[in-house]
Coordinates of N, CA and C in Angstrom, one line a residue:
X13 N 118.2 25.5 159.3 CA 118.3 24.9 158.2 C 118.6 23.6 158.3
X14 N 119.6 23.1 159.2 CA 120.0 21.9 159.1 C 118.9 21.2 160.2
X15 N 117.9 21.6 160.9 CA 116.8 21.0 161.6 C 115.4 21.1 160.5
X16 N 115.5 21.8 159.6 CA 114.6 21.7 158.5 C 115.0 20.3 157.7
X17 N 116.0 20.4 157.4 CA 116.5 19.0 156.6 C 116.4 17.7 157.3
X18 N 116.8 17.9 158.3 CA 116.7 16.5 159.5 C 115.1 16.2 159.6
X19 N 114.1 17.3 159.5 CA 112.9 16.9 160.1 C 112.4 16.3 158.7
X20 N 112.9 16.8 157.5 CA 112.4 16.5 156.2 C 112.8 15.1 156.3
X21 N 114.1 14.6 156.3 CA 114.6 13.3 156.3 C 113.8 12.3 157.2
X22 N 113.4 12.7 158.3 CA 112.7 11.7 159.1 C 111.3 11.7 158.7
X23 N 110.9 12.5 158.2 CA 109.2 12.6 157.6 C 109.1 11.9 156.5
X24 N 110.3 11.9 155.5 CA 110.3 10.8 154.2 C 111.0 9.5 154.4
X25 N 111.6 9.1 155.5 CA 112.2 7.9 155.8 C 111.1 6.6 155.7
X26 N 109.9 7.0 156.5 CA 109.0 5.6 156.3 C 108.8 5.7 155.0
X27 N 108.6 6.5 154.0 CA 108.0 6.2 152.7 C 109.1 5.8 152.1
X28 N 110.3 5.9 152.1 CA 111.3 4.9 151.3 C 111.5 3.8 151.8
X29 N 110.9 3.6 152.8 CA 111.3 1.8 153.4 C 110.1 1.4 152.8
X30 N 108.8 1.9 152.6 CA 107.9 1.3 151.8 C 108.1 0.9 150.7
X31 N 108.8 1.7 150.0 CA 109.0 1.7 148.5 C 110.2 0.8 148.0
X32 N 110.7 0.6 149.2 CA 112.0 -0.4 149.0 C 112.0 -1.7 148.0
X33 N 112.9 -2.1 147.3 CA 112.9 -3.5 146.6 C 114.1 -4.4 147.4
X34 N 113.4 -5.6 147.4 CA 114.2 -6.4 148.2 C 114.7 -8.0 147.3
X35 N 115.8 -8.3 147.6 CA 116.2 -9.8 147.1 C 116.5 -10.7 148.4
X36 N 115.7 -11.5 148.7 CA 116.0 -12.4 149.8 C 116.7 -13.8 149.3
X37 N 117.6 -13.9 150.0 CA 118.6 -15.1 149.6 C 118.0 -16.1 150.7
X38 N 117.4 -17.3 150.1 CA 116.8 -18.7 150.9 C 117.9 -19.6 150.8
X39 N 118.5 -20.0 151.8 CA 119.0 -21.5 151.5 C 118.3 -22.5 151.4
X40 N 116.9 -22.6 151.6 CA 115.9 -23.6 151.4 C 114.6 -22.7 151.0
X41 N 113.9 -23.2 150.0 CA 112.7 -22.4 149.4 C 111.5 -23.8 149.5
X42 N 110.3 -23.7 150.1 CA 109.5 -24.7 149.8 C 108.3 -24.1 148.9
X43 N 108.7 -25.1 147.9 CA 107.6 -25.0 146.9 C 106.4 -25.7 147.1
X44 N 105.2 -25.2 147.5 CA 104.0 -25.9 147.7 C 103.4 -26.4 146.5
X45 N 103.4 -25.6 145.1 CA 102.8 -26.2 144.1 C 103.2 -27.4 143.7
X46 N 104.7 -27.5 143.7 CA 105.2 -28.8 142.9 C 105.4 -29.8 144.1
X47 N 105.5 -29.2 145.4 CA 105.6 -30.5 146.5 C 107.1 -30.5 146.8
X48 N 108.3 -29.6 146.5 CA 109.6 -29.7 146.6 C 110.1 -28.6 147.3
X49 N 111.6 -29.0 147.8 CA 112.3 -27.9 148.6 C 113.4 -27.7 147.8
X50 N 113.5 -26.4 147.4 CA 114.7 -25.9 146.6 C 115.7 -25.4 147.5
X51 N 116.9 -25.5 147.0 CA 118.1 -25.1 147.8 C 118.6 -23.8 146.9
X52 N 119.0 -23.1 147.8 CA 119.9 -21.7 147.1 C 118.9 -20.6 146.2
X53 N 118.1 -20.2 146.6 CA 117.0 -19.3 145.5 C 117.2 -18.3 146.3
X54 N 116.8 -17.4 145.1 CA 116.6 -15.8 145.3 C 115.0 -15.5 145.2
X55 N 114.5 -14.6 146.2 CA 113.3 -14.0 145.4 C 113.2 -12.6 145.8
X56 N 112.9 -12.2 144.5 CA 113.1 -10.7 144.3 C 111.7 -10.2 144.3
X57 N 111.7 -9.2 145.3 CA 110.4 -8.2 145.8 C 110.3 -7.0 145.3
X58 N 109.3 -6.2 144.4 CA 109.3 -5.1 144.1 C 107.7 -4.5 144.5
X59 N 107.8 -3.3 144.9 CA 106.5 -2.9 145.3 C 105.5 -3.7 146.1
X60 N 106.1 -4.6 147.3 CA 105.7 -5.6 148.2 C 105.0 -6.7 147.4
X61 N 105.5 -7.0 145.9 CA 105.2 -8.2 145.2 C 106.2 -8.8 145.1
X62 N 106.1 -10.3 145.1 CA 107.2 -11.4 144.3 C 107.1 -11.2 142.7
X63 N 108.4 -10.7 142.2 CA 108.2 -10.5 141.1 C 109.0 -11.6 140.2
X64 N 110.1 -12.3 141.0 CA 110.7 -13.6 140.4 C 111.1 -14.3 141.5
X65 N 111.5 -15.5 141.3 CA 112.2 -16.6 142.2 C 113.2 -17.2 141.2
X66 N 114.5 -16.9 141.4 CA 115.6 -17.1 140.8 C 116.4 -18.2 141.3
X67 N 116.9 -19.4 140.7 CA 117.9 -20.2 141.0 C 119.2 -19.5 141.2
X68 N 119.8 -19.8 142.6 CA 121.1 -19.5 142.8 C 121.0 -17.7 143.6
X69 N 121.7 -17.5 144.0 CA 121.9 -16.0 144.9 C 122.2 -15.2 143.8
X70 N 121.2 -14.4 143.5 CA 121.1 -13.0 142.5 C 122.1 -11.8 143.2
X71 N 122.6 -11.2 142.4 CA 123.3 -10.2 142.8 C 122.2 -8.8 142.7
X72 N 122.2 -8.1 143.9 CA 121.2 -7.0 144.0 C 121.4 -6.0 143.1
X73 N 120.7 -5.2 142.6 CA 120.8 -3.8 142.1 C 121.2 -2.9 143.4
X74 N 121.4 -1.5 143.1 CA 121.6 -0.5 144.1 C 120.5 -0.2 144.7
X75 N 119.3 -0.5 144.2 CA 118.1 -0.2 144.6 C 117.6 -1.0 145.5
X76 N 118.0 -2.4 145.7 CA 117.3 -3.3 146.2 C 118.3 -3.9 147.5
X77 N 117.5 -4.2 148.5 CA 118.0 -4.5 149.8 C 118.4 -6.1 149.9
X78 N 119.3 -6.2 150.3 CA 119.2 -7.9 150.8 C 119.0 -8.5 152.1
X79 N 118.1 -9.5 152.1 CA 117.9 -10.1 153.1 C 118.4 -11.3 153.2
X80 N 119.5 -11.5 154.0 CA 120.2 -12.8 154.0 C 119.4 -13.9 154.9
X81 N 118.9 -15.0 154.1 CA 118.4 -16.0 154.9 C 119.0 -17.5 154.1
X82 N 120.1 -17.3 154.1 CA 121.0 -18.7 153.3 C 120.9 -19.8 154.3
X83 N 120.8 -19.3 155.8 CA 120.6 -20.5 156.5 C 119.4 -20.7 157.2
X84 N 118.3 -20.6 156.4 CA 116.9 -20.5 156.8 C 116.1 -21.3 155.7
X85 N 114.9 -21.5 155.9 CA 114.0 -22.2 155.1 C 112.8 -21.4 155.0
X86 N 112.6 -20.9 153.6 CA 111.4 -19.8 153.5 C 110.5 -20.6 152.4
X87 N 109.2 -20.1 152.9 CA 107.8 -20.4 152.3 C 107.4 -18.9 151.8
X88 N 107.0 -18.9 150.3 CA 106.3 -17.5 150.2 C 104.8 -17.7 150.2
X89 N 104.1 -16.5 150.2 CA 103.0 -16.6 150.7 C 101.9 -16.7 149.3
X90 N 100.5 -16.9 149.5 CA 99.7 -17.1 148.5 C 100.0 -15.9 147.5
X91 N 99.4 -16.1 146.4 CA 99.1 -15.1 145.1 C 98.0 -14.5 145.6
X92 N 97.5 -13.1 145.4 CA 96.6 -12.4 145.8 C 95.4 -12.2 144.3

């Protein structure tokens, strides 16, 4: 029984990782549309799409994983 549960866990793990939501804390964010560099912003990603970019470092929900890039510069990809 333990082997079966472990096997199910291993098989389902990649699917849960793909469905994960993220909050990226960016120390600097390059806004290519307006030609500005923004400090201390959060990028919220859900279902592999950027859903919002917020000023400050937002608190994640229980379903979101934080990617801490407070010491880095981030540039968002293009819209599709």
